[in-house]
Short mmCIF file of C-alpha atoms and ligand atoms in Angstrom, two decimals:
data_model
loop_
_atom_site.label_atom_id
_atom_site.label_comp_id
_atom_site.label_asym_id
_atom_site.label_seq_id
_atom_site.Cartn_x
_atom_site.Cartn_y
_atom_site.Cartn_z
CA MET A 1 -49.57 -68.06 17.29
CA ALA A 2 -50.35 -65.66 14.44
CA GLU A 3 -49.09 -62.12 14.94
CA TYR A 4 -52.32 -60.62 13.61
CA ASP A 5 -55.92 -61.81 13.77
CA LEU A 6 -56.67 -60.32 10.38
CA ALA A 7 -54.79 -58.84 7.43
CA ILE A 8 -56.58 -56.76 4.81
CA ARG A 9 -54.43 -56.97 1.73
CA GLY A 10 -53.80 -54.67 -1.19
CA GLY A 11 -56.63 -52.12 -0.91
CA LEU A 12 -56.33 -48.36 -1.24
CA VAL A 13 -56.24 -47.31 2.42
CA ALA A 14 -57.54 -43.86 3.36
CA THR A 15 -55.33 -42.97 6.30
CA GLY A 16 -56.32 -39.37 6.84
CA PHE A 17 -52.96 -38.32 5.34
CA GLY A 18 -53.72 -39.36 1.78
CA ALA A 19 -54.67 -42.75 0.37
CA VAL A 20 -51.99 -45.44 0.08
CA ARG A 21 -52.13 -48.91 -1.44
CA CYS A 22 -51.00 -51.13 1.43
CA ASP A 23 -51.99 -53.83 3.95
CA VAL A 24 -53.69 -53.35 7.31
CA GLY A 25 -53.06 -55.69 10.23
CA VAL A 26 -55.64 -56.12 13.00
CA LYS A 27 -55.04 -57.54 16.46
CA ASP A 28 -57.48 -57.72 19.40
CA GLY A 29 -60.03 -55.54 17.63
CA ARG A 30 -57.61 -52.71 16.89
CA ILE A 31 -55.46 -51.58 14.00
CA ALA A 32 -52.01 -52.98 14.76
CA ALA A 33 -50.10 -52.28 11.54
CA ILE A 34 -50.28 -50.36 8.31
CA ALA A 35 -47.49 -51.59 6.06
CA GLU A 36 -46.53 -52.48 2.51
CA LYS A 37 -46.89 -56.15 3.51
CA VAL A 38 -48.55 -57.54 6.62
CA GLU A 39 -47.54 -61.19 7.09
CA GLY A 40 -48.49 -63.71 9.74
CA ALA A 41 -52.25 -63.22 10.06
CA ALA A 42 -54.75 -65.88 11.08
CA ARG A 43 -57.13 -64.63 8.38
CA THR A 44 -56.70 -62.50 5.30
CA ILE A 45 -59.13 -60.51 3.19
CA ASP A 46 -58.16 -59.61 -0.36
CA ALA A 47 -59.08 -55.95 -0.86
CA ALA A 48 -57.56 -55.53 -4.33
CA GLY A 49 -59.64 -53.04 -6.30
CA LEU A 50 -61.38 -51.81 -3.14
CA TYR A 51 -61.00 -48.79 -0.92
CA VAL A 52 -60.24 -49.46 2.74
CA LEU A 53 -61.96 -46.72 4.73
CA PRO A 54 -62.65 -46.00 8.40
CA GLY A 55 -66.11 -47.26 9.39
CA GLY A 56 -68.64 -44.46 9.19
CA VAL A 57 -69.33 -42.41 12.31
CA ASP A 58 -72.87 -41.06 12.22
CA SER A 59 -73.05 -38.38 14.90
CA HIS A 60 -76.78 -37.63 14.56
CA CYS A 61 -79.17 -40.61 14.73
CA HIS A 62 -82.50 -41.04 16.47
CA ILE A 63 -82.65 -44.66 17.58
CA GLU A 64 -85.16 -46.25 19.95
CA GLU A 65 -85.87 -42.83 21.44
CA THR A 66 -88.76 -42.71 23.88
CA SER A 67 -90.87 -39.58 23.70
CA ARG A 68 -93.90 -37.83 25.09
CA GLY A 69 -94.53 -35.59 22.12
CA GLY A 70 -91.97 -33.94 19.89
CA TYR A 71 -90.75 -33.55 16.31
CA THR A 72 -94.05 -31.89 15.35
CA MET A 73 -95.59 -28.46 15.85
CA SER A 74 -98.73 -29.87 17.49
CA ASP A 75 -99.23 -30.58 21.18
CA GLY A 76 -100.65 -34.12 21.12
CA GLU A 77 -99.08 -37.43 22.22
CA PRO A 78 -99.09 -37.29 26.02
CA GLN A 79 -98.34 -41.02 26.18
CA VAL A 80 -94.86 -42.52 25.95
CA THR A 81 -93.96 -43.75 22.47
CA VAL A 82 -90.80 -45.49 21.29
CA ASN A 83 -89.12 -44.66 18.02
CA GLU A 84 -89.63 -47.61 15.64
CA GLU A 85 -85.95 -48.19 14.95
CA SER A 86 -84.49 -50.41 17.67
CA PHE A 87 -80.78 -50.62 18.39
CA VAL A 88 -80.77 -54.05 16.73
CA THR A 89 -82.47 -52.94 13.51
CA ALA A 90 -80.42 -49.72 13.44
CA SER A 91 -77.21 -51.74 13.85
CA THR A 92 -78.16 -53.97 10.94
CA SER A 93 -78.94 -50.95 8.78
CA ALA A 94 -75.77 -49.14 9.80
CA PHE A 95 -73.53 -52.12 9.04
CA ALA A 96 -75.29 -52.62 5.70
CA GLY A 97 -74.34 -49.03 4.82
CA GLY A 98 -70.76 -49.07 6.18
CA THR A 99 -71.35 -47.22 9.46
CA THR A 100 -69.91 -48.70 12.65
CA SER A 101 -70.60 -46.09 15.35
CA VAL A 102 -73.35 -43.63 16.11
CA VAL A 103 -74.10 -40.79 18.45
CA CYS A 104 -77.78 -40.90 19.27
CA PHE A 105 -80.04 -39.21 21.80
CA ILE A 106 -81.21 -39.50 25.37
CA PRO A 107 -84.62 -37.82 25.50
CA GLN A 108 -85.86 -35.48 28.18
CA TRP A 109 -89.62 -35.49 28.57
CA LYS A 110 -90.92 -32.06 29.50
CA GLY A 111 -91.62 -31.99 33.25
CA PHE A 112 -89.27 -34.91 33.96
CA GLY A 113 -85.59 -35.35 34.78
CA ILE A 114 -82.83 -36.94 32.68
CA TRP A 115 -81.10 -39.48 34.91
CA GLU A 116 -83.72 -42.19 34.50
CA ARG A 117 -83.86 -41.55 30.79
CA TYR A 118 -80.06 -41.94 30.59
CA GLN A 119 -80.24 -45.31 32.33
CA ASP A 120 -83.05 -46.44 30.07
CA ALA A 121 -81.28 -45.28 26.89
CA ARG A 122 -78.03 -46.93 27.97
CA THR A 123 -79.80 -50.27 28.55
CA ARG A 124 -81.49 -49.99 25.17
CA GLY A 125 -78.20 -49.14 23.43
CA GLU A 126 -76.52 -52.20 24.85
CA THR A 127 -79.01 -54.50 23.11
CA GLY A 128 -77.60 -53.59 19.68
CA MET A 129 -74.43 -54.34 17.74
CA LEU A 130 -73.27 -50.82 16.92
CA ASP A 131 -70.90 -48.86 19.13
CA PHE A 132 -72.82 -45.88 20.46
CA ALA A 133 -72.50 -42.60 22.33
CA PHE A 134 -75.17 -40.12 23.38
CA HIS A 135 -76.22 -36.52 23.13
CA GLN A 136 -78.40 -35.55 26.11
CA ILE A 137 -81.49 -33.64 24.95
CA ILE A 138 -82.44 -30.82 27.32
CA SER A 139 -86.04 -29.71 26.79
CA ASP A 140 -86.75 -28.54 30.35
CA PRO A 141 -83.66 -27.02 31.99
CA THR A 142 -84.94 -26.82 35.55
CA ASP A 143 -82.43 -26.08 38.30
CA ALA A 144 -82.62 -29.72 39.41
CA VAL A 145 -81.77 -30.96 35.92
CA ILE A 146 -78.99 -28.44 35.33
CA HIS A 147 -77.35 -28.56 38.75
CA ASP A 148 -77.97 -32.13 39.92
CA GLU A 149 -78.49 -34.33 36.90
CA VAL A 150 -76.34 -32.88 34.11
CA PRO A 151 -73.12 -33.46 36.13
CA LYS A 152 -74.16 -37.09 36.74
CA VAL A 153 -74.83 -37.75 33.08
CA VAL A 154 -71.58 -36.04 32.04
CA ALA A 155 -69.67 -38.19 34.55
CA GLU A 156 -71.03 -41.22 32.70
CA GLY A 157 -69.44 -39.97 29.46
CA VAL A 158 -72.21 -38.01 27.79
CA ARG A 159 -70.37 -34.94 26.47
CA SER A 160 -72.94 -33.14 24.37
CA LEU A 161 -76.17 -31.40 25.29
CA LYS A 162 -78.74 -31.16 22.51
CA VAL A 163 -81.25 -28.34 22.32
CA PHE A 164 -84.12 -27.58 19.97
CA LEU A 165 -85.10 -24.02 19.13
CA THR A 166 -88.36 -25.31 17.66
CA TYR A 167 -90.88 -28.20 18.01
CA GLU A 168 -93.71 -28.58 20.47
CA PRO A 169 -92.94 -29.22 23.34
CA LEU A 170 -89.15 -29.41 22.97
CA HIS A 171 -88.23 -25.83 22.06
CA LEU A 172 -86.25 -23.66 24.47
CA SER A 173 -86.55 -19.93 25.06
CA ASP A 174 -83.38 -17.82 24.78
CA ALA A 175 -83.11 -17.75 28.59
CA GLU A 176 -83.34 -21.54 28.73
CA TYR A 177 -80.82 -21.96 25.92
CA ILE A 178 -78.37 -19.67 27.74
CA LYS A 179 -78.81 -21.79 30.86
CA VAL A 180 -77.82 -24.91 28.88
CA LEU A 181 -74.83 -23.14 27.31
CA ILE A 182 -73.57 -22.14 30.75
CA ALA A 183 -73.97 -25.69 32.07
CA ALA A 184 -72.12 -27.06 29.04
CA ARG A 185 -69.25 -24.64 29.53
CA LYS A 186 -69.01 -25.57 33.21
CA HIS A 187 -68.92 -29.32 32.51
CA GLY A 188 -66.86 -29.41 29.29
CA CYS A 189 -69.60 -30.41 26.86
CA LEU A 190 -70.42 -29.54 23.28
CA VAL A 191 -73.88 -28.09 22.62
CA THR A 192 -75.65 -29.29 19.47
CA VAL A 193 -78.51 -27.15 18.22
CA HIS A 194 -81.57 -27.52 16.00
CA CYS A 195 -81.84 -24.01 14.58
CA GLU A 196 -85.30 -22.90 13.47
CA ASN A 197 -87.45 -20.13 14.97
CA TYR A 198 -90.36 -21.68 16.89
CA ASP A 199 -92.57 -18.56 17.04
CA ALA A 200 -92.06 -17.73 13.38
CA ILE A 201 -92.97 -21.27 12.33
CA GLY A 202 -95.97 -21.22 14.68
CA TRP A 203 -97.22 -17.97 13.16
CA ARG A 204 -96.88 -19.20 9.59
CA THR A 205 -98.37 -22.59 10.48
CA GLN A 206 -101.51 -21.03 11.95
CA ALA A 207 -101.90 -18.77 8.90
CA LEU A 208 -101.45 -21.69 6.46
CA LEU A 209 -103.97 -23.82 8.34
CA ALA A 210 -106.46 -20.94 8.45
CA ALA A 211 -106.12 -20.62 4.67
CA GLY A 212 -106.82 -24.34 4.24
CA MET A 213 -103.25 -25.04 3.14
CA THR A 214 -102.78 -28.21 5.13
CA GLY A 215 -101.04 -30.85 2.94
CA PRO A 216 -97.45 -32.08 3.44
CA LYS A 217 -96.06 -29.58 0.93
CA TYR A 218 -96.98 -26.71 3.27
CA HIS A 219 -94.51 -28.07 5.82
CA ALA A 220 -91.82 -26.36 3.71
CA TRP A 221 -93.89 -23.18 3.44
CA SER A 222 -94.19 -23.04 7.23
CA ARG A 223 -90.40 -22.86 7.65
CA PRO A 224 -88.62 -20.97 4.85
CA ARG A 225 -84.86 -20.46 4.85
CA VAL A 226 -85.09 -17.21 6.84
CA VAL A 227 -86.39 -19.00 9.97
CA GLU A 228 -83.36 -21.27 9.84
CA ARG A 229 -80.99 -18.37 9.19
CA GLU A 230 -82.42 -16.33 12.07
CA ALA A 231 -82.18 -19.17 14.56
CA THR A 232 -78.69 -20.10 13.39
CA HIS A 233 -77.59 -16.50 13.87
CA ARG A 234 -79.17 -16.37 17.33
CA ALA A 235 -77.80 -19.75 18.41
CA ILE A 236 -74.29 -18.69 17.42
CA ALA A 237 -74.56 -15.19 18.91
CA LEU A 238 -75.67 -16.52 22.29
CA ALA A 239 -73.01 -19.23 22.23
CA GLU A 240 -70.44 -16.53 21.46
CA LEU A 241 -71.77 -14.47 24.37
CA VAL A 242 -71.36 -17.41 26.75
CA ASP A 243 -68.10 -18.55 25.05
CA GLN A 244 -69.45 -22.05 24.54
CA PRO A 245 -68.62 -24.21 21.48
CA ILE A 246 -71.63 -25.44 19.48
CA GLN A 247 -72.40 -27.57 16.46
CA VAL A 248 -75.31 -26.46 14.27
CA PHE A 249 -77.23 -29.52 13.19
CA HIS A 250 -78.69 -30.33 9.78
CA VAL A 251 -77.89 -27.12 7.87
CA SER A 252 -80.16 -27.09 4.81
CA CYS A 253 -79.22 -23.85 3.06
CA GLU A 254 -76.48 -21.38 2.28
CA ASP A 255 -78.25 -18.64 4.27
CA ALA A 256 -77.68 -20.57 7.50
CA ALA A 257 -74.24 -21.83 6.47
CA GLU A 258 -73.11 -18.25 5.87
CA GLU A 259 -73.91 -17.41 9.50
CA ILE A 260 -71.58 -20.23 10.50
CA ALA A 261 -68.87 -19.13 8.07
CA ARG A 262 -68.96 -15.56 9.40
CA ALA A 263 -68.69 -16.76 13.00
CA GLN A 264 -65.86 -19.15 12.13
CA ALA A 265 -64.02 -16.25 10.52
CA ARG A 266 -64.30 -14.39 13.85
CA GLY A 267 -62.71 -17.39 15.58
CA VAL A 268 -65.93 -18.59 17.22
CA LYS A 269 -65.97 -22.33 17.90
CA VAL A 270 -68.93 -23.34 15.78
CA TRP A 271 -69.20 -26.31 13.46
CA GLY A 272 -71.83 -27.04 10.83
CA GLU A 273 -73.39 -30.37 9.98
CA THR A 274 -75.47 -31.15 6.91
CA CYS A 275 -77.23 -34.34 5.76
CA PRO A 276 -77.74 -36.32 2.52
CA GLN A 277 -81.35 -35.09 2.25
CA TYR A 278 -80.11 -31.53 1.71
CA VAL A 279 -78.20 -32.53 -1.42
CA THR A 280 -80.77 -34.93 -2.88
CA LEU A 281 -84.37 -34.12 -1.84
CA THR A 282 -86.37 -30.99 -2.61
CA ALA A 283 -89.53 -29.29 -1.36
CA ALA A 284 -91.23 -30.60 -4.52
CA ASP A 285 -90.94 -34.12 -3.07
CA MET A 286 -93.43 -33.08 -0.39
CA ASP A 287 -95.88 -32.15 -3.14
CA ARG A 288 -96.40 -35.73 -4.31
CA PRO A 289 -100.00 -36.91 -4.60
CA GLY A 290 -102.10 -37.62 -1.51
CA PHE A 291 -100.18 -38.29 1.67
CA GLU A 292 -97.03 -39.46 -0.16
CA GLY A 293 -95.25 -36.14 0.53
CA ALA A 294 -95.11 -37.08 4.23
CA LYS A 295 -92.31 -39.51 3.35
CA PHE A 296 -89.99 -36.56 2.71
CA MET A 297 -90.99 -34.36 5.65
CA CYS A 298 -88.09 -33.45 7.85
CA SER A 299 -86.87 -30.27 9.48
CA PRO A 300 -85.40 -28.08 8.23
CA ALA A 301 -87.31 -28.81 5.04
CA PRO A 302 -85.44 -29.91 1.92
CA ARG A 303 -85.04 -26.91 -0.45
CA ASP A 304 -84.28 -27.10 -4.20
CA THR A 305 -81.58 -28.27 -6.60
CA ALA A 306 -79.88 -24.85 -6.69
CA GLU A 307 -79.53 -25.12 -2.92
CA HIS A 308 -77.91 -28.56 -3.28
CA ALA A 309 -75.11 -26.91 -5.28
CA ARG A 310 -74.69 -24.23 -2.61
CA ILE A 311 -74.50 -26.86 0.14
CA TRP A 312 -71.73 -28.64 -1.79
CA GLU A 313 -69.90 -25.33 -2.06
CA MET A 314 -70.18 -24.85 1.71
CA ILE A 315 -68.84 -28.38 2.18
CA ARG A 316 -65.92 -27.69 -0.15
CA ARG A 317 -65.10 -24.50 1.76
CA GLY A 318 -65.09 -26.45 5.03
CA THR A 319 -67.94 -24.44 6.60
CA LEU A 320 -69.96 -27.65 6.76
CA ASP A 321 -67.56 -30.36 7.86
CA VAL A 322 -69.81 -33.26 8.88
CA VAL A 323 -72.50 -35.14 6.96
CA SER A 324 -74.73 -37.09 9.34
CA SER A 325 -77.90 -38.95 8.44
CA ASP A 326 -80.30 -37.43 11.04
CA HIS A 327 -81.83 -40.90 10.78
CA CYS A 328 -85.28 -40.53 12.35
CA GLY A 329 -87.57 -43.01 10.68
CA PHE A 330 -91.34 -43.06 10.87
CA SER A 331 -93.03 -45.74 8.76
CA TYR A 332 -95.44 -44.63 6.06
CA GLU A 333 -98.08 -47.35 6.42
CA GLY A 334 -99.88 -48.15 9.68
CA THR A 335 -100.80 -45.89 12.55
CA ARG A 336 -97.50 -45.54 14.40
CA GLY A 337 -95.47 -43.37 12.11
CA LYS A 338 -96.20 -40.70 9.52
CA GLY A 339 -99.91 -41.57 9.67
CA SER A 340 -100.24 -41.49 13.47
CA SER A 341 -102.73 -38.59 13.28
CA GLY A 342 -104.56 -40.01 10.27
CA ARG A 343 -103.70 -39.92 6.59
CA ASP A 344 -105.38 -36.60 6.01
CA ALA A 345 -103.74 -34.94 9.01
CA SER A 346 -102.57 -31.40 8.48
CA PHE A 347 -98.80 -31.04 8.09
CA GLU A 348 -98.08 -29.72 11.59
CA LYS A 349 -99.27 -33.03 13.10
CA ILE A 350 -97.10 -35.30 10.93
CA PRO A 351 -93.90 -36.39 12.68
CA ASN A 352 -90.78 -34.84 11.18
CA GLY A 353 -87.91 -37.10 10.24
CA ILE A 354 -86.73 -39.52 7.59
CA PRO A 355 -84.60 -42.68 7.65
CA GLY A 356 -81.10 -42.52 6.18
CA LEU A 357 -78.59 -44.50 8.24
CA ALA A 358 -77.68 -47.00 5.50
CA ALA A 359 -78.02 -44.53 2.63
CA ARG A 360 -75.65 -41.89 4.06
CA LEU A 361 -72.27 -43.21 2.92
CA PRO A 362 -73.42 -44.35 -0.55
CA ILE A 363 -75.13 -41.01 -1.23
CA VAL A 364 -72.24 -38.85 -0.03
CA PHE A 365 -69.74 -40.99 -1.95
CA SER A 366 -71.79 -41.08 -5.12
CA GLU A 367 -72.94 -37.45 -5.17
CA GLY A 368 -69.59 -36.29 -3.81
CA VAL A 369 -66.67 -38.45 -4.94
CA SER A 370 -68.13 -40.22 -7.99
CA LYS A 371 -69.48 -36.96 -9.39
CA GLY A 372 -66.17 -35.17 -8.77
CA ARG A 373 -67.43 -32.67 -6.19
CA ILE A 374 -65.06 -33.83 -3.43
CA GLY A 375 -62.09 -36.18 -3.13
CA LEU A 376 -61.82 -39.45 -1.24
CA GLU A 377 -60.06 -37.77 1.70
CA GLU A 378 -62.90 -35.25 2.06
CA PHE A 379 -65.41 -38.07 1.99
CA VAL A 380 -63.63 -39.84 4.84
CA LYS A 381 -63.37 -36.63 6.84
CA LEU A 382 -67.05 -35.72 6.36
CA THR A 383 -68.41 -39.14 7.25
CA ALA A 384 -65.96 -40.50 9.82
CA THR A 385 -62.96 -38.45 10.94
CA ASN A 386 -64.63 -35.08 11.55
CA PRO A 387 -67.67 -36.46 13.41
CA ALA A 388 -65.29 -38.50 15.57
CA ARG A 389 -63.12 -35.44 16.29
CA ILE A 390 -66.01 -33.11 17.02
CA MET A 391 -67.67 -35.67 19.31
CA GLY A 392 -64.45 -36.48 21.20
CA LEU A 393 -64.28 -40.04 19.85
CA TYR A 394 -61.07 -39.55 17.89
CA PRO A 395 -58.65 -41.36 17.47
CA LYS A 396 -60.48 -44.40 18.85
CA LYS A 397 -62.99 -43.97 16.02
CA GLY A 398 -62.98 -42.32 12.61
CA VAL A 399 -59.46 -43.15 11.42
CA ILE A 400 -57.31 -46.04 10.26
CA GLN A 401 -54.14 -45.77 12.30
CA PRO A 402 -52.32 -48.01 14.77
CA GLY A 403 -54.17 -48.13 18.10
CA SER A 404 -57.56 -47.13 16.69
CA ASP A 405 -60.48 -49.53 16.79
CA ALA A 406 -60.46 -51.73 13.69
CA ASP A 407 -63.71 -50.29 12.32
CA ILE A 408 -63.28 -50.58 8.58
CA VAL A 409 -65.45 -50.53 5.51
CA LEU A 410 -64.30 -52.14 2.28
CA TRP A 411 -65.69 -50.00 -0.47
CA ASP A 412 -66.21 -50.77 -4.14
CA PRO A 413 -65.90 -47.35 -5.82
CA ALA A 414 -67.27 -48.58 -9.16
CA LYS A 415 -70.28 -50.59 -8.06
CA LYS A 416 -73.56 -49.13 -9.34
CA VAL A 417 -76.63 -49.70 -7.19
CA THR A 418 -80.21 -48.46 -7.35
CA LEU A 419 -81.37 -47.72 -3.81
CA THR A 420 -84.39 -49.66 -2.58
CA ASN A 421 -85.93 -49.95 0.83
CA ALA A 422 -84.86 -53.60 1.10
CA LEU A 423 -81.21 -52.56 0.77
CA MET A 424 -81.56 -50.21 3.74
CA GLN A 425 -82.27 -53.14 6.12
CA HIS A 426 -83.96 -50.82 8.63
CA ALA A 427 -87.28 -51.18 10.49
CA ILE A 428 -88.95 -48.43 8.47
CA ASP A 429 -91.21 -49.41 5.56
CA TYR A 430 -89.81 -46.95 3.03
CA THR A 431 -86.73 -44.99 2.05
CA PRO A 432 -87.04 -41.44 0.71
CA TYR A 433 -84.17 -42.37 -1.64
CA GLU A 434 -86.04 -45.18 -3.44
CA GLY A 435 -84.78 -45.38 -7.04
CA LEU A 436 -81.74 -43.14 -6.53
CA GLU A 437 -78.78 -44.49 -8.50
CA VAL A 438 -75.45 -44.46 -6.73
CA THR A 439 -71.93 -45.33 -7.81
CA GLY A 440 -69.87 -46.69 -4.91
CA TRP A 441 -71.03 -49.25 -2.39
CA PRO A 442 -69.87 -50.94 0.83
CA VAL A 443 -69.05 -54.59 0.21
CA SER A 444 -67.90 -55.43 3.72
CA THR A 445 -68.08 -53.81 7.15
CA ILE A 446 -65.69 -54.69 9.97
CA ARG A 447 -66.44 -53.65 13.54
CA ARG A 448 -63.55 -53.92 16.01
CA GLY A 449 -61.90 -56.52 13.78
CA GLU A 450 -65.00 -58.62 13.26
CA VAL A 451 -66.60 -58.90 9.81
CA VAL A 452 -70.21 -57.88 10.51
CA MET A 453 -71.40 -57.37 6.93
CA ARG A 454 -70.37 -59.05 3.71
CA ASP A 455 -72.12 -58.53 0.39
CA GLY A 456 -75.14 -57.10 2.16
CA LYS A 457 -75.49 -59.96 4.65
CA VAL A 458 -75.24 -58.68 8.21
CA GLN A 459 -74.03 -61.11 10.82
CA ALA A 460 -73.50 -59.77 14.33
CA GLU A 461 -74.61 -60.83 17.76
CA PRO A 462 -77.16 -58.52 19.43
CA GLY A 463 -75.73 -57.17 22.68
CA THR A 464 -72.19 -56.72 21.34
CA GLY A 465 -72.49 -52.97 20.72
CA ARG A 466 -70.39 -50.97 23.18
CA PHE A 467 -71.17 -47.70 24.89
CA LEU A 468 -68.55 -45.07 24.05
CA PRO A 469 -68.02 -42.86 27.11
CA ARG A 470 -66.51 -39.53 26.13
CA GLY A 471 -64.05 -37.79 28.44
CA PRO A 472 -63.01 -34.13 28.43
CA TYR A 473 -61.51 -33.04 25.09
CA ASP A 474 -59.76 -29.90 23.87
CA LEU A 475 -62.02 -29.10 20.96
CA VAL A 476 -64.88 -28.07 23.25
CA LYS A 477 -62.81 -25.93 25.59
CA PRO A 478 -64.05 -22.33 25.68
CA ARG A 479 -61.78 -19.76 24.02
CA GLY A 480 -61.52 -17.61 27.13
CA VAL A 481 -63.12 -14.65 25.37
CA ALA A 482 -65.64 -12.67 27.44
CA PRO A 483 -67.34 -9.41 26.43
CA ASP A 484 -65.74 -6.61 28.51
CA GLY A 485 -63.71 -9.31 30.23
CA PHE A 486 -66.74 -10.24 32.33
CA MET A 487 -68.12 -13.79 32.23
CA PRO A 488 -70.88 -14.55 34.73
CA GLY A 489 -70.68 -18.09 36.18
O1 URP B 1 -87.09 -33.74 10.90
C1 URP B 1 -86.17 -34.10 11.64
N1 URP B 1 -84.97 -33.62 11.46
N2 URP B 1 -86.46 -35.00 12.61
C2 URP B 1 -85.58 -35.49 13.57
C3 URP B 1 -85.52 -34.61 14.76
C4 URP B 1 -84.59 -33.47 14.49
O2 URP B 1 -85.03 -32.35 14.33
O3 URP B 1 -83.38 -33.68 14.42
ZN1 ZN B 2 -83.33 -31.29 14.50
ZN1 ZN B 3 -82.25 -35.14 14.44
#
């Protein structure tokens, strides 16, 4: 019998400790050897001229989420809707783009509990091909949810609680946010936070609407950098008060990143995530003719090209150490997605979010490595190793080392591709990155030792994606720092 199921020969392997030209041996879905020569494999793949990288870990994806309103600033949608991207279509898209695991979301509908939603999300996740974990959204932290249901969900392996400081009806007050921070500290969870000031956005939105400024471009005007900076500052300050580690999601600007950098310098456990849209898209994209700008509407809003350079600087400094997609697709045509309130709807009614699961790795590689802004090791850390570490999935995911899952992407660093929606292989009818030229492309994706994508063709059996339960992990332990030595329970 062959010693290995698979040998990947002669590629440049990014190990996390520098890149080495060597072979990788895979057995029973895991990395079994990294050596100059791996002999005795049932199957070999010639990776000469390619990079051999850990499969992407996308720790912020909205997939098949059910909702009763949300991701807008208007209070419509009382009925249950399901996010267009199913776990099957998302898996196809992820594999096409070199990503093998995701952390997505269990919703909480305002006025309802979370346990049923967890069960529903888990069942949905198991229909796909991607390995998946969950953040639990808390939009209504009642005593029953916090005291009875959060412990049950955590016991199942959900180790992050997600809160929104804006959106109707998801936003939490400071008192509610503190309640979630305390629960997270008690149960050993990370808290992930959408940082924008709800009341400030509401005030500006009403004023813009009253002035007849209703088109998609005014989405950006409703939420300038200062509302993100303020909420980031507040989110960190309250987390520091409670001594609870947090990750700030989708940082769009230096103003917010600086709040993170200052807190990190004080020793506060806070991490910052950014996304490809904040180094490629701008507010001007939302000013395209007619309704077209809706295709680029996400929150926080994309800024400008000068801000892209500042985000790269914050990545280079390590303040922002994860690049997720925040994949949250709403189709452009039809009545389900961006146009669900009509094609002349004012901006506050248009759902916020853009698709980006398949585009994430190519954009970060191309804009980062190919353009000389970061090295290969940084790329791997930003897109795989750091999200795995911060989410408590490391070293099972996010690294090529013996014992880790054999999630691997074979990467052609020289391949030039013009992004099109067809290449994204998602359920959404557009990509905001249409026409973007990238250098560097995934030629094959391997999930737990199985080749699931080759030359753009995805082949994987629905129902083979595995839930990734997350146990307690050191990174999210509180520091043991309490103001005046007093920490209320
Ligand atoms: O606009 C965005 N980012 N939509 C997805 C939901 C969220 O805020 O993460
Ligand atoms: Zn968000
Ligand atoms: Zn999101």
